[in-house]
mmCIF file of the N, C-alpha and C atoms, coordinates in Angstrom:
data_MODEL
# 
_entry.id   MODEL 
# 
loop_
_atom_site.group_PDB 
_atom_site.id 
_atom_site.type_symbol 
_atom_site.label_atom_id 
_atom_site.label_alt_id 
_atom_site.label_comp_id 
_atom_site.label_asym_id 
_atom_site.label_entity_id 
_atom_site.label_seq_id 
_atom_site.pdbx_PDB_ins_code 
_atom_site.Cartn_x 
_atom_site.Cartn_y 
_atom_site.Cartn_z 
_atom_site.occupancy 
_atom_site.B_iso_or_equiv 
_atom_site.pdbx_formal_charge 
_atom_site.auth_seq_id 
_atom_site.auth_comp_id 
_atom_site.auth_asym_id 
_atom_site.auth_atom_id 
_atom_site.pdbx_PDB_model_num 
ATOM 1   N N  . ALA A 1 1  ? 0.832   -1.203 0.000   1.00 0.00 ? 1  ALA A N  1 
ATOM 2   C CA . ALA A 1 1  ? 0.000   0.000  0.000   1.00 0.00 ? 1  ALA A CA 1 
ATOM 3   C C  . ALA A 1 1  ? 0.867   1.254  0.000   1.00 0.00 ? 1  ALA A C  1 
ATOM 4   N N  . ALA A 1 2  ? 2.072   1.157  0.548   1.00 0.00 ? 2  ALA A N  1 
ATOM 5   C CA . ALA A 1 2  ? 2.954   2.322  0.648   1.00 0.00 ? 2  ALA A CA 1 
ATOM 6   C C  . ALA A 1 2  ? 3.341   2.831  -0.737  1.00 0.00 ? 2  ALA A C  1 
ATOM 7   N N  . GLY A 1 3  ? 3.393   1.959  -1.728  1.00 0.00 ? 3  GLY A N  1 
ATOM 8   C CA . GLY A 1 3  ? 3.765   2.360  -3.076  1.00 0.00 ? 3  GLY A CA 1 
ATOM 9   C C  . GLY A 1 3  ? 2.720   3.242  -3.741  1.00 0.00 ? 3  GLY A C  1 
ATOM 10  N N  . ASN A 1 4  ? 1.483   3.178  -3.262  1.00 0.00 ? 4  ASN A N  1 
ATOM 11  C CA . ASN A 1 4  ? 0.403   3.958  -3.866  1.00 0.00 ? 4  ASN A CA 1 
ATOM 12  C C  . ASN A 1 4  ? 0.361   5.403  -3.382  1.00 0.00 ? 4  ASN A C  1 
ATOM 13  N N  . GLN A 1 5  ? 1.082   5.716  -2.321  1.00 0.00 ? 5  GLN A N  1 
ATOM 14  C CA . GLN A 1 5  ? 1.037   7.065  -1.750  1.00 0.00 ? 5  GLN A CA 1 
ATOM 15  C C  . GLN A 1 5  ? 1.385   8.145  -2.774  1.00 0.00 ? 5  GLN A C  1 
ATOM 16  N N  . GLY A 1 6  ? 2.342   7.880  -3.644  1.00 0.00 ? 6  GLY A N  1 
ATOM 17  C CA . GLY A 1 6  ? 2.796   8.879  -4.606  1.00 0.00 ? 6  GLY A CA 1 
ATOM 18  C C  . GLY A 1 6  ? 1.727   9.259  -5.621  1.00 0.00 ? 6  GLY A C  1 
ATOM 19  N N  . SER A 1 7  ? 0.863   8.315  -5.992  1.00 0.00 ? 7  SER A N  1 
ATOM 20  C CA . SER A 1 7  ? -0.130  8.587  -7.026  1.00 0.00 ? 7  SER A CA 1 
ATOM 21  C C  . SER A 1 7  ? -1.492  8.949  -6.437  1.00 0.00 ? 7  SER A C  1 
ATOM 22  N N  . LYS A 1 8  ? -1.541  9.067  -5.121  1.00 0.00 ? 8  LYS A N  1 
ATOM 23  C CA . LYS A 1 8  ? -2.810  9.385  -4.462  1.00 0.00 ? 8  LYS A CA 1 
ATOM 24  C C  . LYS A 1 8  ? -3.218  10.831 -4.759  1.00 0.00 ? 8  LYS A C  1 
ATOM 25  N N  . VAL A 1 9  ? -4.435  11.025 -5.165  1.00 0.00 ? 9  VAL A N  1 
ATOM 26  C CA . VAL A 1 9  ? -4.935  12.370 -5.467  1.00 0.00 ? 9  VAL A CA 1 
ATOM 27  C C  . VAL A 1 9  ? -5.624  12.920 -4.222  1.00 0.00 ? 9  VAL A C  1 
ATOM 28  N N  . THR A 1 10 ? -5.203  14.089 -3.802  1.00 0.00 ? 10 THR A N  1 
ATOM 29  C CA . THR A 1 10 ? -5.792  14.708 -2.616  1.00 0.00 ? 10 THR A CA 1 
ATOM 30  C C  . THR A 1 10 ? -6.904  15.666 -3.011  1.00 0.00 ? 10 THR A C  1 
ATOM 31  N N  . GLN A 1 11 ? -7.701  16.058 -2.026  1.00 0.00 ? 11 GLN A N  1 
ATOM 32  C CA . GLN A 1 11 ? -8.762  17.040 -2.262  1.00 0.00 ? 11 GLN A CA 1 
ATOM 33  C C  . GLN A 1 11 ? -8.162  18.334 -2.799  1.00 0.00 ? 11 GLN A C  1 
ATOM 34  N N  . GLU A 1 12 ? -6.969  18.671 -2.300  1.00 0.00 ? 12 GLU A N  1 
ATOM 35  C CA . GLU A 1 12 ? -6.307  19.898 -2.745  1.00 0.00 ? 12 GLU A CA 1 
ATOM 36  C C  . GLU A 1 12 ? -5.990  19.817 -4.239  1.00 0.00 ? 12 GLU A C  1 
ATOM 37  N N  . ASP A 1 13 ? -5.509  18.647 -4.668  1.00 0.00 ? 13 ASP A N  1 
ATOM 38  C CA . ASP A 1 13 ? -5.208  18.454 -6.092  1.00 0.00 ? 13 ASP A CA 1 
ATOM 39  C C  . ASP A 1 13 ? -6.477  18.606 -6.928  1.00 0.00 ? 13 ASP A C  1 
ATOM 40  N N  . ILE A 1 14 ? -7.559  18.013 -6.440  1.00 0.00 ? 14 ILE A N  1 
ATOM 41  C CA . ILE A 1 14 ? -8.834  18.100 -7.152  1.00 0.00 ? 14 ILE A CA 1 
ATOM 42  C C  . ILE A 1 14 ? -9.284  19.556 -7.221  1.00 0.00 ? 14 ILE A C  1 
ATOM 43  N N  . GLY A 1 15 ? -9.114  20.282 -6.114  1.00 0.00 ? 15 GLY A N  1 
ATOM 44  C CA . GLY A 1 15 ? -9.475  21.699 -6.084  1.00 0.00 ? 15 GLY A CA 1 
ATOM 45  C C  . GLY A 1 15 ? -8.716  22.493 -7.129  1.00 0.00 ? 15 GLY A C  1 
ATOM 46  N N  . LYS A 1 16 ? -7.416  22.210 -7.248  1.00 0.00 ? 16 LYS A N  1 
ATOM 47  C CA . LYS A 1 16 ? -6.590  22.907 -8.239  1.00 0.00 ? 16 LYS A CA 1 
ATOM 48  C C  . LYS A 1 16 ? -7.065  22.578 -9.653  1.00 0.00 ? 16 LYS A C  1 
ATOM 49  N N  . LEU A 1 17 ? -7.386  21.314 -9.875  1.00 0.00 ? 17 LEU A N  1 
ATOM 50  C CA . LEU A 1 17 ? -7.868  20.899 -11.192 1.00 0.00 ? 17 LEU A CA 1 
ATOM 51  C C  . LEU A 1 17 ? -9.170  21.597 -11.540 1.00 0.00 ? 17 LEU A C  1 
ATOM 52  N N  . VAL A 1 18 ? -10.083 21.640 -10.576 1.00 0.00 ? 18 VAL A N  1 
ATOM 53  C CA . VAL A 1 18 ? -11.379 22.281 -10.808 1.00 0.00 ? 18 VAL A CA 1 
ATOM 54  C C  . VAL A 1 18 ? -11.183 23.758 -11.133 1.00 0.00 ? 18 VAL A C  1 
ATOM 55  N N  . LEU A 1 19 ? -10.299 24.420 -10.379 1.00 0.00 ? 19 LEU A N  1 
ATOM 56  C CA . LEU A 1 19 ? -10.027 25.838 -10.635 1.00 0.00 ? 19 LEU A CA 1 
ATOM 57  C C  . LEU A 1 19 ? -9.442  26.037 -12.030 1.00 0.00 ? 19 LEU A C  1 
ATOM 58  N N  . ALA A 1 20 ? -8.549  25.139 -12.424 1.00 0.00 ? 20 ALA A N  1 
ATOM 59  C CA . ALA A 1 20 ? -7.904  25.256 -13.729 1.00 0.00 ? 20 ALA A CA 1 
ATOM 60  C C  . ALA A 1 20 ? -8.882  24.949 -14.861 1.00 0.00 ? 20 ALA A C  1 
ATOM 61  N N  . LEU A 1 21 ? -9.737  23.960 -14.641 1.00 0.00 ? 21 LEU A N  1 
ATOM 62  C CA . LEU A 1 21 ? -10.642 23.519 -15.700 1.00 0.00 ? 21 LEU A CA 1 
ATOM 63  C C  . LEU A 1 21 ? -11.930 24.329 -15.761 1.00 0.00 ? 21 LEU A C  1 
ATOM 64  N N  . GLY A 1 22 ? -12.290 25.006 -14.682 1.00 0.00 ? 22 GLY A N  1 
ATOM 65  C CA . GLY A 1 22 ? -13.538 25.770 -14.633 1.00 0.00 ? 22 GLY A CA 1 
ATOM 66  C C  . GLY A 1 22 ? -13.751 26.669 -15.836 1.00 0.00 ? 22 GLY A C  1 
ATOM 67  N N  . PRO A 1 23 ? -12.808 27.584 -16.104 1.00 0.00 ? 23 PRO A N  1 
ATOM 68  C CA . PRO A 1 23 ? -12.976 28.484 -17.259 1.00 0.00 ? 23 PRO A CA 1 
ATOM 69  C C  . PRO A 1 23 ? -13.064 27.730 -18.582 1.00 0.00 ? 23 PRO A C  1 
ATOM 70  N N  . LEU A 1 24 ? -12.298 26.649 -18.692 1.00 0.00 ? 24 LEU A N  1 
ATOM 71  C CA . LEU A 1 24 ? -12.306 25.858 -19.917 1.00 0.00 ? 24 LEU A CA 1 
ATOM 72  C C  . LEU A 1 24 ? -13.678 25.219 -20.120 1.00 0.00 ? 24 LEU A C  1 
ATOM 73  N N  . VAL A 1 25 ? -14.224 24.658 -19.041 1.00 0.00 ? 25 VAL A N  1 
ATOM 74  C CA . VAL A 1 25 ? -15.541 24.023 -19.108 1.00 0.00 ? 25 VAL A CA 1 
ATOM 75  C C  . VAL A 1 25 ? -16.595 25.049 -19.509 1.00 0.00 ? 25 VAL A C  1 
ATOM 76  N N  . ASN A 1 26 ? -16.523 26.255 -18.924 1.00 0.00 ? 26 ASN A N  1 
ATOM 77  C CA . ASN A 1 26 ? -17.484 27.306 -19.264 1.00 0.00 ? 26 ASN A CA 1 
ATOM 78  C C  . ASN A 1 26 ? -17.381 27.685 -20.733 1.00 0.00 ? 26 ASN A C  1 
ATOM 79  N N  . THR A 1 27 ? -16.154 27.766 -21.240 1.00 0.00 ? 27 THR A N  1 
ATOM 80  C CA . THR A 1 27 ? -15.948 28.105 -22.650 1.00 0.00 ? 27 THR A CA 1 
ATOM 81  C C  . THR A 1 27 ? -16.566 27.040 -23.546 1.00 0.00 ? 27 THR A C  1 
ATOM 82  N N  . ILE A 1 28 ? -16.346 25.779 -23.183 1.00 0.00 ? 28 ILE A N  1 
ATOM 83  C CA . ILE A 1 28 ? -16.900 24.674 -23.971 1.00 0.00 ? 28 ILE A CA 1 
ATOM 84  C C  . ILE A 1 28 ? -18.423 24.734 -23.951 1.00 0.00 ? 28 ILE A C  1 
ATOM 85  N N  . LYS A 1 29 ? -18.999 24.985 -22.767 1.00 0.00 ? 29 LYS A N  1 
ATOM 86  C CA . LYS A 1 29 ? -20.457 25.077 -22.652 1.00 0.00 ? 29 LYS A CA 1 
ATOM 87  C C  . LYS A 1 29 ? -20.993 26.194 -23.531 1.00 0.00 ? 29 LYS A C  1 
ATOM 88  N N  . GLU A 1 30 ? -20.352 27.366 -23.477 1.00 0.00 ? 30 GLU A N  1 
ATOM 89  C CA . GLU A 1 30 ? -20.804 28.507 -24.277 1.00 0.00 ? 30 GLU A CA 1 
ATOM 90  C C  . GLU A 1 30 ? -20.772 28.172 -25.762 1.00 0.00 ? 30 GLU A C  1 
ATOM 91  N N  . LYS A 1 31 ? -19.675 27.548 -26.208 1.00 0.00 ? 31 LYS A N  1 
ATOM 92  C CA . LYS A 1 31 ? -19.548 27.204 -27.624 1.00 0.00 ? 31 LYS A CA 1 
ATOM 93  C C  . LYS A 1 31 ? -20.590 26.163 -28.018 1.00 0.00 ? 31 LYS A C  1 
ATOM 94  N N  . THR A 1 32 ? -20.814 25.191 -27.139 1.00 0.00 ? 32 THR A N  1 
ATOM 95  C CA . THR A 1 32 ? -21.778 24.138 -27.428 1.00 0.00 ? 32 THR A CA 1 
ATOM 96  C C  . THR A 1 32 ? -23.175 24.718 -27.559 1.00 0.00 ? 32 THR A C  1 
ATOM 97  N N  . PHE A 1 33 ? -23.555 25.574 -26.608 1.00 0.00 ? 33 PHE A N  1 
ATOM 98  C CA . PHE A 1 33 ? -24.896 26.150 -26.643 1.00 0.00 ? 33 PHE A CA 1 
ATOM 99  C C  . PHE A 1 33 ? -25.057 27.089 -27.833 1.00 0.00 ? 33 PHE A C  1 
ATOM 100 N N  . ALA A 1 34 ? -24.008 27.815 -28.174 1.00 0.00 ? 34 ALA A N  1 
ATOM 101 C CA . ALA A 1 34 ? -24.066 28.711 -29.332 1.00 0.00 ? 34 ALA A CA 1 
ATOM 102 C C  . ALA A 1 34 ? -24.315 27.894 -30.596 1.00 0.00 ? 34 ALA A C  1 
ATOM 103 N N  . LYS A 1 35 ? -23.617 26.776 -30.723 1.00 0.00 ? 35 LYS A N  1 
ATOM 104 C CA . LYS A 1 35 ? -23.792 25.918 -31.893 1.00 0.00 ? 35 LYS A CA 1 
ATOM 105 C C  . LYS A 1 35 ? -25.206 25.350 -31.928 1.00 0.00 ? 35 LYS A C  1 
ATOM 106 N N  . LYS A 1 36 ? -25.727 24.982 -30.762 1.00 0.00 ? 36 LYS A N  1 
ATOM 107 C CA . LYS A 1 36 ? -27.071 24.415 -30.702 1.00 0.00 ? 36 LYS A CA 1 
ATOM 108 C C  . LYS A 1 36 ? -28.097 25.444 -31.172 1.00 0.00 ? 36 LYS A C  1 
ATOM 109 N N  . GLU A 1 37 ? -27.945 26.694 -30.719 1.00 0.00 ? 37 GLU A N  1 
ATOM 110 C CA . GLU A 1 37 ? -28.867 27.751 -31.133 1.00 0.00 ? 37 GLU A CA 1 
ATOM 111 C C  . GLU A 1 37 ? -28.776 27.983 -32.633 1.00 0.00 ? 37 GLU A C  1 
ATOM 112 N N  . GLU A 1 38 ? -27.553 27.971 -33.168 1.00 0.00 ? 38 GLU A N  1 
ATOM 113 C CA . GLU A 1 38 ? -27.366 28.150 -34.605 1.00 0.00 ? 38 GLU A CA 1 
ATOM 114 C C  . GLU A 1 38 ? -28.041 27.013 -35.369 1.00 0.00 ? 38 GLU A C  1 
ATOM 115 N N  . ALA A 1 39 ? -27.896 25.803 -34.860 1.00 0.00 ? 39 ALA A N  1 
ATOM 116 C CA . ALA A 1 39 ? -28.505 24.642 -35.505 1.00 0.00 ? 39 ALA A CA 1 
ATOM 117 C C  . ALA A 1 39 ? -30.023 24.786 -35.507 1.00 0.00 ? 39 ALA A C  1 
ATOM 118 N N  . GLU A 1 40 ? -30.582 25.268 -34.389 1.00 0.00 ? 40 GLU A N  1 
ATOM 119 C CA . GLU A 1 40 ? -32.030 25.442 -34.316 1.00 0.00 ? 40 GLU A CA 1 
ATOM 120 C C  . GLU A 1 40 ? -32.499 26.513 -35.296 1.00 0.00 ? 40 GLU A C  1 
ATOM 121 N N  . LYS A 1 41 ? -31.697 27.561 -35.477 1.00 0.00 ? 41 LYS A N  1 
ATOM 122 C CA . LYS A 1 41 ? -32.044 28.599 -36.456 1.00 0.00 ? 41 LYS A CA 1 
ATOM 123 C C  . LYS A 1 41 ? -32.066 28.004 -37.859 1.00 0.00 ? 41 LYS A C  1 
ATOM 124 N N  . GLU A 1 42 ? -31.065 27.173 -38.161 1.00 0.00 ? 42 GLU A N  1 
ATOM 125 C CA . GLU A 1 42 ? -30.996 26.538 -39.479 1.00 0.00 ? 42 GLU A CA 1 
ATOM 126 C C  . GLU A 1 42 ? -32.218 25.658 -39.703 1.00 0.00 ? 42 GLU A C  1 
ATOM 127 N N  . VAL A 1 43 ? -32.588 24.901 -38.688 1.00 0.00 ? 43 VAL A N  1 
ATOM 128 C CA . VAL A 1 43 ? -33.765 24.035 -38.782 1.00 0.00 ? 43 VAL A CA 1 
ATOM 129 C C  . VAL A 1 43 ? -34.997 24.893 -39.025 1.00 0.00 ? 43 VAL A C  1 
ATOM 130 N N  . GLY A 1 44 ? -35.078 26.029 -38.331 1.00 0.00 ? 44 GLY A N  1 
ATOM 131 C CA . GLY A 1 44 ? -36.201 26.944 -38.508 1.00 0.00 ? 44 GLY A CA 1 
ATOM 132 C C  . GLY A 1 44 ? -36.296 27.449 -39.933 1.00 0.00 ? 44 GLY A C  1 
ATOM 133 N N  . LYS A 1 45 ? -35.156 27.755 -40.539 1.00 0.00 ? 45 LYS A N  1 
ATOM 134 C CA . LYS A 1 45 ? -35.128 28.237 -41.921 1.00 0.00 ? 45 LYS A CA 1 
ATOM 135 C C  . LYS A 1 45 ? -35.669 27.171 -42.864 1.00 0.00 ? 45 LYS A C  1 
ATOM 136 N N  . VAL A 1 46 ? -35.167 25.955 -42.713 1.00 0.00 ? 46 VAL A N  1 
ATOM 137 C CA . VAL A 1 46 ? -35.590 24.858 -43.585 1.00 0.00 ? 46 VAL A CA 1 
ATOM 138 C C  . VAL A 1 46 ? -37.076 24.599 -43.388 1.00 0.00 ? 46 VAL A C  1 
ATOM 139 N N  . ASP A 1 47 ? -37.518 24.633 -42.138 1.00 0.00 ? 47 ASP A N  1 
ATOM 140 C CA . ASP A 1 47 ? -38.909 24.387 -41.803 1.00 0.00 ? 47 ASP A CA 1 
ATOM 141 C C  . ASP A 1 47 ? -39.817 25.414 -42.476 1.00 0.00 ? 47 ASP A C  1 
ATOM 142 N N  . SER A 1 48 ? -39.414 26.673 -42.447 1.00 0.00 ? 48 SER A N  1 
ATOM 143 C CA . SER A 1 48 ? -40.239 27.738 -43.007 1.00 0.00 ? 48 SER A CA 1 
ATOM 144 C C  . SER A 1 48 ? -40.297 27.657 -44.534 1.00 0.00 ? 48 SER A C  1 
ATOM 145 N N  . GLN A 1 49 ? -39.371 26.922 -45.122 1.00 0.00 ? 49 GLN A N  1 
ATOM 146 C CA . GLN A 1 49 ? -39.370 26.744 -46.576 1.00 0.00 ? 49 GLN A CA 1 
ATOM 147 C C  . GLN A 1 49 ? -40.209 25.538 -46.980 1.00 0.00 ? 49 GLN A C  1 
ATOM 148 N N  . GLY A 1 50 ? -40.848 24.910 -46.020 1.00 0.00 ? 50 GLY A N  1 
ATOM 149 C CA . GLY A 1 50 ? -41.719 23.789 -46.328 1.00 0.00 ? 50 GLY A CA 1 
ATOM 150 C C  . GLY A 1 50 ? -40.997 22.453 -46.367 1.00 0.00 ? 50 GLY A C  1 
ATOM 151 N N  . GLY A 1 51 ? -39.732 22.440 -45.960 1.00 0.00 ? 51 GLY A N  1 
ATOM 152 C CA . GLY A 1 51 ? -38.994 21.181 -45.929 1.00 0.00 ? 51 GLY A CA 1 
ATOM 153 C C  . GLY A 1 51 ? -39.381 20.375 -44.702 1.00 0.00 ? 51 GLY A C  1 
ATOM 154 N N  . LYS A 1 52 ? -39.295 19.063 -44.828 1.00 0.00 ? 52 LYS A N  1 
ATOM 155 C CA . LYS A 1 52 ? -39.599 18.221 -43.669 1.00 0.00 ? 52 LYS A CA 1 
ATOM 156 C C  . LYS A 1 52 ? -38.317 17.984 -42.892 1.00 0.00 ? 52 LYS A C  1 
ATOM 157 N N  . VAL A 1 53 ? -38.351 18.308 -41.606 1.00 0.00 ? 53 VAL A N  1 
ATOM 158 C CA . VAL A 1 53 ? -37.163 18.175 -40.771 1.00 0.00 ? 53 VAL A CA 1 
ATOM 159 C C  . VAL A 1 53 ? -37.480 17.244 -39.611 1.00 0.00 ? 53 VAL A C  1 
ATOM 160 N N  . GLN A 1 54 ? -36.614 16.273 -39.395 1.00 0.00 ? 54 GLN A N  1 
ATOM 161 C CA . GLN A 1 54 ? -36.770 15.399 -38.241 1.00 0.00 ? 54 GLN A CA 1 
ATOM 162 C C  . GLN A 1 54 ? -35.970 15.993 -37.096 1.00 0.00 ? 54 GLN A C  1 
ATOM 163 N N  . LEU A 1 55 ? -36.678 16.573 -36.124 1.00 0.00 ? 55 LEU A N  1 
ATOM 164 C CA . LEU A 1 55 ? -36.003 17.211 -35.003 1.00 0.00 ? 55 LEU A CA 1 
ATOM 165 C C  . LEU A 1 55 ? -35.249 16.200 -34.154 1.00 0.00 ? 55 LEU A C  1 
ATOM 166 N N  . SER A 1 56 ? -35.680 14.941 -34.190 1.00 0.00 ? 56 SER A N  1 
ATOM 167 C CA . SER A 1 56 ? -35.025 13.932 -33.361 1.00 0.00 ? 56 SER A CA 1 
ATOM 168 C C  . SER A 1 56 ? -33.572 13.713 -33.771 1.00 0.00 ? 56 SER A C  1 
ATOM 169 N N  . SER A 1 57 ? -33.242 14.055 -35.014 1.00 0.00 ? 57 SER A N  1 
ATOM 170 C CA . SER A 1 57 ? -31.868 13.850 -35.469 1.00 0.00 ? 57 SER A CA 1 
ATOM 171 C C  . SER A 1 57 ? -30.959 14.992 -35.043 1.00 0.00 ? 57 SER A C  1 
ATOM 172 N N  . VAL A 1 58 ? -31.535 16.109 -34.586 1.00 0.00 ? 58 VAL A N  1 
ATOM 173 C CA . VAL A 1 58 ? -30.737 17.244 -34.123 1.00 0.00 ? 58 VAL A CA 1 
ATOM 174 C C  . VAL A 1 58 ? -30.542 17.117 -32.627 1.00 0.00 ? 58 VAL A C  1 
ATOM 175 N N  . GLN A 1 59 ? -29.280 17.014 -32.207 1.00 0.00 ? 59 GLN A N  1 
ATOM 176 C CA . GLN A 1 59 ? -29.024 16.848 -30.772 1.00 0.00 ? 59 GLN A CA 1 
ATOM 177 C C  . GLN A 1 59 ? -28.061 17.875 -30.284 1.00 0.00 ? 59 GLN A C  1 
# 
């Protein structure tokens, strides 16, 4: 068990990771939601032109 001490992750390490990744996660979320809104606008355009759109395929 003594050999595992070096690779043990502490709460402090997790805290540092969360702090480092927080802004990155927010950026990813913003980009993802922006893309989703754009996709919905595109679907709206096609829909208004009388095209048949399967919303289930848009995720």
